[in-house]
């Protein structure tokens, strides 16, 4: 009998919390997905393509119509000049795009600068590719890096930096000065940036998303990753975009061909149509989300929670310590889902070392009823936590 083989990879916090929410019938403000089903016209295109369209393998790099639509979308919205034929690859979600980038580009021993809190997929994939992560810890409430932090992390072995902007879970959209600083270091140290910009279209108020690839010297040293799932609130679709200069794209495509080879053509067709016909959606969607963000934030503040700012993504954070809750975020989240019926994400799960343990992430891309139920249940969880502490102290 062979020895059983166990994976040393952890279960992601998103699945753990969604699993508990499903089992316990809790309101789920944990994993990031909207209550709403997404734009009907785009879903209708996909349905039509399933029934009447071509359902065999599309070209490995993606349908030309979608690659053209991606290049045109980024030209319109971000002023980029991507050549669809040599610089755009379609992947099965941003997750596959990230995996392709790490597996194609990282050589064993390469150092990769990564910011904490870190999106759950980065570190396991970087390590499987042989990379050595160098962590830069960002702290609430501003979650910003500075020159000293970057200089401490970059060494002569640094070959890559991974940037997630707008940031999940922090809800920050980096100002130009921070991006310029990072670009300056990348150019000076000959480092390539892998830019996870899946939230680029989900930005509120006066905040503006600027792609790192648009900064001086970065055009040839950036891999820009996007996701139709986030653009259109269709998170289960898993249609991603990998954009990079031709030589990088050539390497990325070599990894993509052995990961998934292609992405469902019916969804690709629908996303291509969506990118060409969604100016109204791209205007309205952030406004609706901003209203939901404000509803959740106001409700939580009324219940005594300290709420951090959110300029983008589906998420806002509460500071437990500043809300009178002394138990660590993970304990609070387990209590919230088990005793009060609401799931949330403890942000410490997204740190590998020196975890910040007082921050809880909440998803607001939800209907008003879901948000209101979530607020009441979080208030209950806070009450139970405070009561328990007083009993312990008393
Ligand atoms: N990166 C970040 C920062 C994300 O938040 C997500 C999904 N929430 C992804 C990547 C994965 O995107 P996809 O579903 O397109 O694989
Ligand atoms: N990106 C989603 C989130 O942050 C989760 C995606 C996943 O479960 N892998 O909630």
PDB file of C-alpha atoms and ligand atoms in Angstrom, residues 14 30-32 119-120 168 230 315 361, ligand 2:
ATOM      1  CA  UNK A  14     -13.104  32.201   1.691  1.00  0.00           C
ATOM      2  CA  UNK A  30     -17.582  36.871   3.797  1.00  0.00           C
ATOM      3  CA  UNK A  31     -16.632  35.726   0.301  1.00  0.00           C
ATOM      4  CA  UNK A  32     -16.959  38.493  -2.289  1.00  0.00           C
ATOM      5  CA  UNK A 119      -4.699  37.626  -1.612  1.00  0.00           C
ATOM      6  CA  UNK A 120      -4.944  33.939  -0.710  1.00  0.00           C
ATOM      7  CA  UNK A 168      -8.633  43.256  -1.652  1.00  0.00           C
ATOM      8  CA  UNK A 230     -15.377  41.551 -11.272  1.00  0.00           C
ATOM      9  CA  UNK A 315     -15.305  45.256   0.711  1.00  0.00           C
ATOM     10  CA  UNK A 361     -13.601  42.275   6.138  1.00  0.00           C
TER      11      UNK A 361
HETATM   12  N1  LIG B   2     -11.917  36.927  -4.318  1.00  0.00           N
HETATM   13  C1  LIG B   2     -13.008  36.491  -3.515  1.00  0.00           C
HETATM   14  C2  LIG B   2     -12.971  37.226  -2.199  1.00  0.00           C
HETATM   15  O1  LIG B   2     -12.049  37.914  -1.906  1.00  0.00           O
HETATM   16  C3  LIG B   2     -12.953  35.038  -3.230  1.00  0.00           C
HETATM   17  C4  LIG B   2     -12.524  34.180  -4.360  1.00  0.00           C
HETATM   18  C5  LIG B   2     -12.272  32.816  -3.830  1.00  0.00           C
HETATM   19  O2  LIG B   2     -13.037  32.299  -3.047  1.00  0.00           O
HETATM   20  N2  LIG B   2     -11.185  32.255  -4.244  1.00  0.00           N
HETATM   21  O3  LIG B   2     -13.896  37.091  -1.456  1.00  0.00           O
END
